[in-house]
PDB file of C-alpha atoms and ligand atoms in Angstrom:
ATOM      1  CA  UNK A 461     236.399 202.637 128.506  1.00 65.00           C
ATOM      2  CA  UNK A 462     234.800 203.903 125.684  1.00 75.00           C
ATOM      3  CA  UNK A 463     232.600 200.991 123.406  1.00 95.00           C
ATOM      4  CA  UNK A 464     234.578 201.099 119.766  1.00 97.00           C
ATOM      5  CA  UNK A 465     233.932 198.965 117.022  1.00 97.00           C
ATOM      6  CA  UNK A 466     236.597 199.486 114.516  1.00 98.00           C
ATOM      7  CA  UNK A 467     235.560 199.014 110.999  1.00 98.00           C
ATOM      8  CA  UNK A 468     238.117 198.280 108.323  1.00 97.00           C
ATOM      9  CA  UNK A 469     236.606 201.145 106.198  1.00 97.00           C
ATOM     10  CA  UNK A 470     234.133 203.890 105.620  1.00 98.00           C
ATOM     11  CA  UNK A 471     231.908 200.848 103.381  1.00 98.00           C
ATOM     12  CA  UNK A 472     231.617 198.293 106.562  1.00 98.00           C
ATOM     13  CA  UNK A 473     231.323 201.474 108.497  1.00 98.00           C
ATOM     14  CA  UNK A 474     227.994 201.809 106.185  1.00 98.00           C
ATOM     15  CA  UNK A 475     226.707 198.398 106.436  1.00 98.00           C
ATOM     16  CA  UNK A 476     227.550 197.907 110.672  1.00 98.00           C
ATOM     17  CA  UNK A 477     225.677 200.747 110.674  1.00 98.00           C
ATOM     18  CA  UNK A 478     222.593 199.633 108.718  1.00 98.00           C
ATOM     19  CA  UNK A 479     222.526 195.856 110.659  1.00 97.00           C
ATOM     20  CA  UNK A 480     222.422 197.921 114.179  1.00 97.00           C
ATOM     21  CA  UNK A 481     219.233 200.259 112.970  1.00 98.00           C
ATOM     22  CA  UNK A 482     217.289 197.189 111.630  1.00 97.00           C
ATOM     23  CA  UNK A 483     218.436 194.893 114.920  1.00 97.00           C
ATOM     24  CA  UNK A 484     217.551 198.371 116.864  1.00 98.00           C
ATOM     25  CA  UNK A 485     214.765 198.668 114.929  1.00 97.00           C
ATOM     26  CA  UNK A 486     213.031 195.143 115.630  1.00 97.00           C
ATOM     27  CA  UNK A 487     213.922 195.542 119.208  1.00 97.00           C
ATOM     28  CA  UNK A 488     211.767 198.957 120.078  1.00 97.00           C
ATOM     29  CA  UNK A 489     208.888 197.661 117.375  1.00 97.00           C
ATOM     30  CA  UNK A 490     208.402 194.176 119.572  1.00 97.00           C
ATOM     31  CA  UNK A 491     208.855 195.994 122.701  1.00 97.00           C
ATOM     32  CA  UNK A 492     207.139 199.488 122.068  1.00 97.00           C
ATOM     33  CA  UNK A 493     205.324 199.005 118.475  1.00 97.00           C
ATOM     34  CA  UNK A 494     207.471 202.086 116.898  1.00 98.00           C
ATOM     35  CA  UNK A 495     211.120 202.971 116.215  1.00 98.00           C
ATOM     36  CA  UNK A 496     212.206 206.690 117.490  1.00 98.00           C
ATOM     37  CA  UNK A 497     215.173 207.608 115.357  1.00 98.00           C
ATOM     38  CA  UNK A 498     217.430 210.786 115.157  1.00 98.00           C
ATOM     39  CA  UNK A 499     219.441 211.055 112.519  1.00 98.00           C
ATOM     40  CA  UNK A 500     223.342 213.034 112.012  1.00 98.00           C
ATOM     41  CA  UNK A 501     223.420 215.718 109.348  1.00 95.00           C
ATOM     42  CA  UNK A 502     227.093 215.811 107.604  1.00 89.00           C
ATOM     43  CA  UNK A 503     228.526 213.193 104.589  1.00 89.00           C
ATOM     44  CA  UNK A 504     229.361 210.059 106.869  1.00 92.00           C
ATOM     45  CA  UNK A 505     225.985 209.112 107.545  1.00 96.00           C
ATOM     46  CA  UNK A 506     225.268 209.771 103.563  1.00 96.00           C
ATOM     47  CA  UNK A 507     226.845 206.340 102.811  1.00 96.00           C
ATOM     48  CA  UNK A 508     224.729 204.832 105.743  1.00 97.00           C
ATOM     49  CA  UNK A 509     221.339 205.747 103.992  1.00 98.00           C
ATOM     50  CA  UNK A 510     222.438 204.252 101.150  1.00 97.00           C
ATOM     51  CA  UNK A 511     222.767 201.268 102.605  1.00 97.00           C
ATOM     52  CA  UNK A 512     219.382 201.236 104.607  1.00 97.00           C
ATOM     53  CA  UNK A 513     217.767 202.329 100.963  1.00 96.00           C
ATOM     54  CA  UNK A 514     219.240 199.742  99.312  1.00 96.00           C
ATOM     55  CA  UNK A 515     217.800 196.292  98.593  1.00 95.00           C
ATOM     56  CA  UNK A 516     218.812 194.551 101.749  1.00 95.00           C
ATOM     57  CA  UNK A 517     217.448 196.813 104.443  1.00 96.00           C
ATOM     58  CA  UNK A 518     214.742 198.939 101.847  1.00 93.00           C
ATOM     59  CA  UNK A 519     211.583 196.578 102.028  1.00 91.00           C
ATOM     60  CA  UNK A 520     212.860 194.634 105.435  1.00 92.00           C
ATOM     61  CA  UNK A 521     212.989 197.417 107.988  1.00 95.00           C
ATOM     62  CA  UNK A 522     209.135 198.553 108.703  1.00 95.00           C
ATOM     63  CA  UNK A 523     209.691 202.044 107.918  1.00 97.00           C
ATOM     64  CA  UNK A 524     205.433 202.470 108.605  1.00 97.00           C
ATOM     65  CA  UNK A 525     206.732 201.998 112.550  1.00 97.00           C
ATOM     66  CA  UNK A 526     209.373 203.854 112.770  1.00 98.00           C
ATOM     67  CA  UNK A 527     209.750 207.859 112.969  1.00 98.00           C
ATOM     68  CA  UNK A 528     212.361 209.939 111.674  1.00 98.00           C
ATOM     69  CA  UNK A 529     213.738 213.124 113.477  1.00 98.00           C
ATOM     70  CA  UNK A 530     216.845 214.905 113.277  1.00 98.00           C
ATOM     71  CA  UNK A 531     219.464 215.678 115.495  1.00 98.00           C
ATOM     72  CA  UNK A 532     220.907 219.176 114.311  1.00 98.00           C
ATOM     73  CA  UNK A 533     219.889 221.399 111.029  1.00 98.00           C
ATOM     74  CA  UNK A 534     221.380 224.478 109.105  1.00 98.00           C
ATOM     75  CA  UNK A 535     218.641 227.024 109.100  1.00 98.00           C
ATOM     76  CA  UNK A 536     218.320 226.809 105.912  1.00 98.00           C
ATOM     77  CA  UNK A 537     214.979 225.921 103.538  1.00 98.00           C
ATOM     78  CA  UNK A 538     214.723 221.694 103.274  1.00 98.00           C
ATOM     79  CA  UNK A 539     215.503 222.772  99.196  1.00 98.00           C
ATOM     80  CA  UNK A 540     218.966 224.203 100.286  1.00 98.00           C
ATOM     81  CA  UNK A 541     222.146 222.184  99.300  1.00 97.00           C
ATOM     82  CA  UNK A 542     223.256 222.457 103.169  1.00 97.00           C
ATOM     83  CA  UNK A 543     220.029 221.055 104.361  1.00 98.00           C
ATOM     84  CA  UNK A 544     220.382 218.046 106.462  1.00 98.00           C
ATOM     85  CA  UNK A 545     216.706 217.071 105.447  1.00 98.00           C
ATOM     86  CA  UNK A 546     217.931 217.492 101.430  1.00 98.00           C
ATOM     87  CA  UNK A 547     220.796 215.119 102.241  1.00 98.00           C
ATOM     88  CA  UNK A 548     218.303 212.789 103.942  1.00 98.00           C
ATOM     89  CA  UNK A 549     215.506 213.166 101.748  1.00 98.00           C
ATOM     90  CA  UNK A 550     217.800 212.152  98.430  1.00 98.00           C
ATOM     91  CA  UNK A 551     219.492 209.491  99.747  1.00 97.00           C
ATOM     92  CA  UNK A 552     216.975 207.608 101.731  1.00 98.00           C
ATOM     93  CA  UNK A 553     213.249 209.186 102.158  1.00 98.00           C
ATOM     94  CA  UNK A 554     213.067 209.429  98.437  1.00 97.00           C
ATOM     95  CA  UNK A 555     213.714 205.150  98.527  1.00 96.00           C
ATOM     96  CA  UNK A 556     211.929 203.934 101.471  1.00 96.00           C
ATOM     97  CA  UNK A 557     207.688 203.694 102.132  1.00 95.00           C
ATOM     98  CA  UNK A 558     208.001 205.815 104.995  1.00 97.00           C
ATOM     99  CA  UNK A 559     204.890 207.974 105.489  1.00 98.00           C
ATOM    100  CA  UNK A 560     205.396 211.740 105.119  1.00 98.00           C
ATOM    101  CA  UNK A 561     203.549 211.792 109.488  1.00 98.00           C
ATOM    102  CA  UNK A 562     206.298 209.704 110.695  1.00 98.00           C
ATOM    103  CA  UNK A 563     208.908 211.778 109.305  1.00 98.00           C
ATOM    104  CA  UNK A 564     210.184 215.301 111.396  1.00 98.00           C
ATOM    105  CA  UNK A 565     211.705 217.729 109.830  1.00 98.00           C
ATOM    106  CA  UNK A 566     213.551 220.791 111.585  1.00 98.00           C
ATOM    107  CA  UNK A 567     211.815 223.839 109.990  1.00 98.00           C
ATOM    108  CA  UNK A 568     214.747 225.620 109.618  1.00 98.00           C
ATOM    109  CA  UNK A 569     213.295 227.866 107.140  1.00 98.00           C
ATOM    110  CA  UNK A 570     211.566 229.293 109.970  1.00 98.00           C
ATOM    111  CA  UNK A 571     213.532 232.141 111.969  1.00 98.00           C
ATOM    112  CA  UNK A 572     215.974 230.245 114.042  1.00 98.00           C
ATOM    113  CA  UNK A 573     214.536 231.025 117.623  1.00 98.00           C
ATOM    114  CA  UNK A 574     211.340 229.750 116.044  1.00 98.00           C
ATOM    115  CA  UNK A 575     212.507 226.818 114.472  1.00 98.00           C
ATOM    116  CA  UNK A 576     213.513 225.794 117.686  1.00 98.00           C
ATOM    117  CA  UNK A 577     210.816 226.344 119.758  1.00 98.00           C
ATOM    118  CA  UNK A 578     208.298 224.641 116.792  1.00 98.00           C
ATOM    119  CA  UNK A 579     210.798 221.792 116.845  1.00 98.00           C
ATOM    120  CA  UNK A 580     210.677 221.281 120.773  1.00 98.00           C
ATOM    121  CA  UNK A 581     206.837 221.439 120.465  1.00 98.00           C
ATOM    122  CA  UNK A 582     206.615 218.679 117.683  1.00 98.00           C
ATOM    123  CA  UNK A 583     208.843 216.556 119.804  1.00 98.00           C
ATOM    124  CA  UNK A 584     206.298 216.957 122.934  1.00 98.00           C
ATOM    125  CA  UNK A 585     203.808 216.555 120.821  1.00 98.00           C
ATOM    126  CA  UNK A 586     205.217 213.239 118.890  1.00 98.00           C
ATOM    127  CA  UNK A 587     206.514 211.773 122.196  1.00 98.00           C
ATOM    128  CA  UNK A 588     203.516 212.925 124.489  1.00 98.00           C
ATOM    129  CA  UNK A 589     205.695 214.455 126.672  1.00 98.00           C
ATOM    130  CA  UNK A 590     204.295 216.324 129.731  1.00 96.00           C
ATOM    131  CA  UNK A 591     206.372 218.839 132.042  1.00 94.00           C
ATOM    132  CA  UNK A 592     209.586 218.803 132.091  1.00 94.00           C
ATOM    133  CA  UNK A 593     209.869 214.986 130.731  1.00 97.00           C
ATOM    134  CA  UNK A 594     212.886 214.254 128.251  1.00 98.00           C
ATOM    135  CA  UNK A 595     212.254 212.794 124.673  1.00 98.00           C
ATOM    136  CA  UNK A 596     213.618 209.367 124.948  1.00 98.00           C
ATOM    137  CA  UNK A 597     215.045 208.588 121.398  1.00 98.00           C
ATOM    138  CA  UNK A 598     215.702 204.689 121.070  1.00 98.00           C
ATOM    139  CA  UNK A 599     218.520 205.726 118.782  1.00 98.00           C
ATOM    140  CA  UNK A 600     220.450 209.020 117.848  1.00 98.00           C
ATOM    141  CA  UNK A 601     223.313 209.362 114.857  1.00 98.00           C
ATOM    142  CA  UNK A 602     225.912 211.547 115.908  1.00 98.00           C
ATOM    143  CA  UNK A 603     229.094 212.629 113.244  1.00 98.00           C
ATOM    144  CA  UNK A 604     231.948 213.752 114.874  1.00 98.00           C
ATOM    145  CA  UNK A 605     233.545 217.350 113.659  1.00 98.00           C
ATOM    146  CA  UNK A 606     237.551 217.608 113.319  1.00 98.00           C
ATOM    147  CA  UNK A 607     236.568 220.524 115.666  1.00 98.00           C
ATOM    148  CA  UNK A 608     235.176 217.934 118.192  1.00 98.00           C
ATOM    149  CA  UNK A 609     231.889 219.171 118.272  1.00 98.00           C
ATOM    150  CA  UNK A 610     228.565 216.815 117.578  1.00 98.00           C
ATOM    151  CA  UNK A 611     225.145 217.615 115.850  1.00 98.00           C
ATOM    152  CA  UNK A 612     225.244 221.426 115.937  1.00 98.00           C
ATOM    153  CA  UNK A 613     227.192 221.714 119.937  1.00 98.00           C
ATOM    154  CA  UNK A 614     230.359 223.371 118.462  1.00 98.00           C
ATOM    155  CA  UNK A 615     233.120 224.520 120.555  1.00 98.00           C
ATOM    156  CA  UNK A 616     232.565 227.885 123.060  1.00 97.00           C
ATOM    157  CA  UNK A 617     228.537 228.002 121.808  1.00 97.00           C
ATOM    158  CA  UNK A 618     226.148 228.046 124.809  1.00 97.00           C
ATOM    159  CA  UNK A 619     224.519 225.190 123.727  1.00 98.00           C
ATOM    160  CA  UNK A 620     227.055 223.301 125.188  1.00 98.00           C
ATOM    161  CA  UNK A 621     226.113 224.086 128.657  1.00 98.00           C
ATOM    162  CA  UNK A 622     222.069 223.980 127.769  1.00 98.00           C
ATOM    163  CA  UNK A 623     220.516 221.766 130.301  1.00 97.00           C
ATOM    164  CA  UNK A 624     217.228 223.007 130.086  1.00 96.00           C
ATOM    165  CA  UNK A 625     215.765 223.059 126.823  1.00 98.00           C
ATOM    166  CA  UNK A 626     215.004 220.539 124.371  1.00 98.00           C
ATOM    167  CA  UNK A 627     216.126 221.931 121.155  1.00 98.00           C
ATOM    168  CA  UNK A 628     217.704 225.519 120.847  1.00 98.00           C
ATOM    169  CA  UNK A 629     218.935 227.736 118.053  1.00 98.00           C
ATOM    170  CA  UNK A 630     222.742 228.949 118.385  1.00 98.00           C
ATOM    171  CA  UNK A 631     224.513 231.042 115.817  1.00 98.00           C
ATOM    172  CA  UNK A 632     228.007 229.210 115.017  1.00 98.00           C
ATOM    173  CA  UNK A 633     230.564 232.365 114.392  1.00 97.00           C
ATOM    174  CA  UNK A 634     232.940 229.716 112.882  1.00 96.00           C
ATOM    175  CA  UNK A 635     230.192 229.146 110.593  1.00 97.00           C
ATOM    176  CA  UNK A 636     229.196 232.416 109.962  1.00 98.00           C
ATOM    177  CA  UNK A 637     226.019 230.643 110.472  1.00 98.00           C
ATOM    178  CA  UNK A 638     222.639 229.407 112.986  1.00 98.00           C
ATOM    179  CA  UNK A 639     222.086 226.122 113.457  1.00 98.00           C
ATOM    180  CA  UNK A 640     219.098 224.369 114.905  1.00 98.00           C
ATOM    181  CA  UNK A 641     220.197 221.440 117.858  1.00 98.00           C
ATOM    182  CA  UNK A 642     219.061 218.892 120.317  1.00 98.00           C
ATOM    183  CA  UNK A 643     220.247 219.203 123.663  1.00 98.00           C
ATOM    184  CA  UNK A 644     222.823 217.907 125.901  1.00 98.00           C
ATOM    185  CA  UNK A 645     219.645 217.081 128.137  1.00 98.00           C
ATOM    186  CA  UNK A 646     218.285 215.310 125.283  1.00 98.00           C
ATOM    187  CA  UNK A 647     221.111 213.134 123.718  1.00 98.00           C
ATOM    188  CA  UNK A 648     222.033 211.921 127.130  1.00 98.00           C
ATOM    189  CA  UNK A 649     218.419 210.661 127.433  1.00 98.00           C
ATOM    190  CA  UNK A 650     218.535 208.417 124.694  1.00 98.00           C
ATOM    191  CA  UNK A 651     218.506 204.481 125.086  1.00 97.00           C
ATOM    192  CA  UNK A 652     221.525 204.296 122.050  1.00 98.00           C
ATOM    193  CA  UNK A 653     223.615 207.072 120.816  1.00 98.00           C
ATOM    194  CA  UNK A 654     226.253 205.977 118.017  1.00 98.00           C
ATOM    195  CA  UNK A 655     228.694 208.043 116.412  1.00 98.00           C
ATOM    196  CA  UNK A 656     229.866 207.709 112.602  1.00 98.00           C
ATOM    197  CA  UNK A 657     233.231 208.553 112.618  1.00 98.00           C
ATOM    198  CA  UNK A 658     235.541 207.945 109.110  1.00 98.00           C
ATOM    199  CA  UNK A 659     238.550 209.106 108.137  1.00 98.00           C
ATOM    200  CA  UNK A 660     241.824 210.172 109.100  1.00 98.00           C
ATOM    201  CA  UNK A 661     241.122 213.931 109.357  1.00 98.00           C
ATOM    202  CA  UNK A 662     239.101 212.907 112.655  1.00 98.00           C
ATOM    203  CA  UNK A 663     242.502 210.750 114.321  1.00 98.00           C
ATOM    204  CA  UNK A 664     243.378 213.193 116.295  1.00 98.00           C
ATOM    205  CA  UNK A 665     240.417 214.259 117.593  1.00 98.00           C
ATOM    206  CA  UNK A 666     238.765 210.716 118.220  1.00 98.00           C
ATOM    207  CA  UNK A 667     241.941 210.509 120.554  1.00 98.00           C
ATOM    208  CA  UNK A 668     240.968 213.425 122.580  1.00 98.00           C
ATOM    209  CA  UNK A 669     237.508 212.404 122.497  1.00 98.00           C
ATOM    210  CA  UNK A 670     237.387 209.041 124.023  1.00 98.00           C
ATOM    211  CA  UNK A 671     241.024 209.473 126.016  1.00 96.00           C
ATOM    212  CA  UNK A 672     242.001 212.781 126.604  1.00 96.00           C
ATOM    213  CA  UNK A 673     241.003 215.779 129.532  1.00 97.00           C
ATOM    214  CA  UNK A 674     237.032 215.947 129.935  1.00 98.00           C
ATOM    215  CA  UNK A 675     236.718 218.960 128.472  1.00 98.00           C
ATOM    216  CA  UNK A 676     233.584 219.237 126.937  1.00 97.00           C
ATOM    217  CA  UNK A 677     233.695 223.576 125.820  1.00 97.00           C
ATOM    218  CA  UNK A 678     236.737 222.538 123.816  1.00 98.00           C
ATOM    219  CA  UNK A 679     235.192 218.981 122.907  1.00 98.00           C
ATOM    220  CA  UNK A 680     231.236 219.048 122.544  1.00 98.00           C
ATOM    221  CA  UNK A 681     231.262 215.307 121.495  1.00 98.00           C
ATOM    222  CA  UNK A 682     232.454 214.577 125.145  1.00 98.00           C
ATOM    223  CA  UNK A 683     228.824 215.812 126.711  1.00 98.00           C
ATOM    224  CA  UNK A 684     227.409 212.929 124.981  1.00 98.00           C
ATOM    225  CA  UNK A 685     227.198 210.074 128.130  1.00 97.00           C
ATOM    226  CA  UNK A 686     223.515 209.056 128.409  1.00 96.00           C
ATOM    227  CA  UNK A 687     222.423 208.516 132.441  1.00 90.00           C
ATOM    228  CA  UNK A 688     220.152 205.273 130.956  1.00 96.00           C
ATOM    229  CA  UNK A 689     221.672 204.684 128.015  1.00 97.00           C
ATOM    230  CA  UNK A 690     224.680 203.188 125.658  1.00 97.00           C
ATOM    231  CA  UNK A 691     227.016 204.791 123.429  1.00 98.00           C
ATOM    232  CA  UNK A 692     228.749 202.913 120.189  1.00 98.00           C
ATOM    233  CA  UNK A 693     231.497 204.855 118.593  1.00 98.00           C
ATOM    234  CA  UNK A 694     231.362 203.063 114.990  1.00 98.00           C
ATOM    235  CA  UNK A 695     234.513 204.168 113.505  1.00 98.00           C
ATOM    236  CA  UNK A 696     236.920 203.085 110.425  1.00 98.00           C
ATOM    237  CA  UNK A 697     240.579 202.307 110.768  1.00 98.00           C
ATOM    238  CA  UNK A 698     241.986 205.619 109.380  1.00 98.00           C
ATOM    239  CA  UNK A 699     240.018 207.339 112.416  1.00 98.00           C
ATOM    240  CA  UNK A 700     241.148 205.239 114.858  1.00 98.00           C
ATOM    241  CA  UNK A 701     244.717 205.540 113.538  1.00 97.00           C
ATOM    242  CA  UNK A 702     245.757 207.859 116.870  1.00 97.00           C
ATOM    243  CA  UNK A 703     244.189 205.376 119.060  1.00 95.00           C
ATOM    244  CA  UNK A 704     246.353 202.225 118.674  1.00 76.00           C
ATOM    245  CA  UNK A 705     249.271 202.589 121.011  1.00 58.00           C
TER     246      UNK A 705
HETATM  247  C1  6PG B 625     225.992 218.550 110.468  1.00 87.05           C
HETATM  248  C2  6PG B 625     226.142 217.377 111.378  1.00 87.05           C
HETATM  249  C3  6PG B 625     227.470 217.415 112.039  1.00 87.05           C
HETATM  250  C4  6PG B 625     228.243 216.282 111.407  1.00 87.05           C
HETATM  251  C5  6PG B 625     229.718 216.399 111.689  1.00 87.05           C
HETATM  252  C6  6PG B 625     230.489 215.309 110.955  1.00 87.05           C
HETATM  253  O1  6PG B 625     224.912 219.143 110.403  1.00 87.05           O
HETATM  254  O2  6PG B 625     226.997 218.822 109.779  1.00 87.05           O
HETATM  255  O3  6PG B 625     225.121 217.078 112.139  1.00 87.05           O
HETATM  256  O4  6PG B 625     227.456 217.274 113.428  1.00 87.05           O
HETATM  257  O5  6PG B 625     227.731 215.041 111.881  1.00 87.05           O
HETATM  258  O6  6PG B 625     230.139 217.667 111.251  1.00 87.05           O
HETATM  259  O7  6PG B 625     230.284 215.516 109.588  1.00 87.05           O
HETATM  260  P1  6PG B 625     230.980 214.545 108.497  1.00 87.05           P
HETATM  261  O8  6PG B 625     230.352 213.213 108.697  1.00 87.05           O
HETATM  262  O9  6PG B 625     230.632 215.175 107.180  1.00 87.05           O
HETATM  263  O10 6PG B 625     232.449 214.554 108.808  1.00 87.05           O
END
């Protein structure tokens, strides 16, 4: 049974949101001393930012602590209207004291086979990882496409069977477009995953999601079932309008 809060719209989407990343937040700093955050590219987690930038969460969340990463990026340059980072960077970096070391950027400017490999290297580096250890994020943002895929694990792309590497480069031919990813090996390693999910274009496939055939080529969001780990789909009502009944 999947673990669904329903939110009565995209706004207390937004602020549920914000009160689980600062009670997250206090939790890893008292029990680790730092925050490891990954955080969802696309426009539901926009309103989320604004939120954590805004006066209630902006000076109470010890941003020195925590780390920012991402979970997918368009290989594009961080200046790029499509750039995750952009997004990120103008609706909460640009707000919050959170030193330029603690925050890691995809280079997606980079060619994408090298993006990904200088992305898996930063998170080895940033999470001292030796081997063939798995970054353990304490919590990953994941949006949900009407497509069912999550981060940049779109439909029929090998990244959806990828249980080797930490982050890989795909080109999406829906997109017309490479993207930059985590892994399946790597969400399903984190200690809290939660998916954003608002509005009604998503119904049908939050349905299929959470209750239909595991199918995870068709439905990429479906890989996403950490072995140590807890999953929170934070959705409004006009997503979870094909759930009810
Ligand atoms: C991206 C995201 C992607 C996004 C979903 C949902 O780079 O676009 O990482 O996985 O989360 O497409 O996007 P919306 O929130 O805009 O519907």
């Amino acid at each position: 049974m999947a673990n669904l809060h329903v939110c009565r719209g995209p706004q207390e989407l937004y602020e549920q949101a914000a009160a689980l990343y600062a009670r997250l937040a206090d939790e890893a700093l008292a029990a680790r001393g730092r925050f490891m955050v990954a955080l969802s590219g696309g426009s539901t987690t926009k309103g989320m930012h604004a939120v954590l930038s805004g006066d209630r969460y902006r000076a109470k969340i010890p941003w020195t602590c925590v780390h920012l990463f991402w979970g997918d990026e368009r290989c594009v340059p961080p200046t790029h209207s499509e750039s995750n980072y952009r997004m990120a960077e103008q609706t909460l970096l640009a707000q919050i004291a959170i030193p330029a070391r603690n925050v890691h950027r995809i280079p997606a400017e980079l060619p994408p086979a090298e993006a990904a490999t200088a992305y898996e290297q930063v998170l080895r580096e940033v999470f001292a990882l030796s081997g063939e250890a798995l970054p353990r994020f304490d919590l990953i943002f994941l949006g949900l496409g009407v497509d069912g895929h999550t981060a940049s694990l779109f439909p029929g792309t090998p990244g959806v069977r990828e249980d080797r590497r930490l982050v890989i480069a795909q080109y999406v031919e829906k997109l017309q477009a490479w993207r930059i990813t985590l892994t399946p090996p790597v969400l399903n390693n984190a200690a809290q995953i939660i998916f954003l999910v608002s509005g009604a274009d998503k119904a049908a496939t939050l349905h299929d999601v959470l209750y239909g055939p595991f199918d995870p080529e068709r439905l990429p969001a479906q890989l996403v079932r950490p072995t140590q780990g807890a999953v929170l789909w934070l959705v409004d009502q006009a997503a979870a309008s094909a759930l009810r009944g």
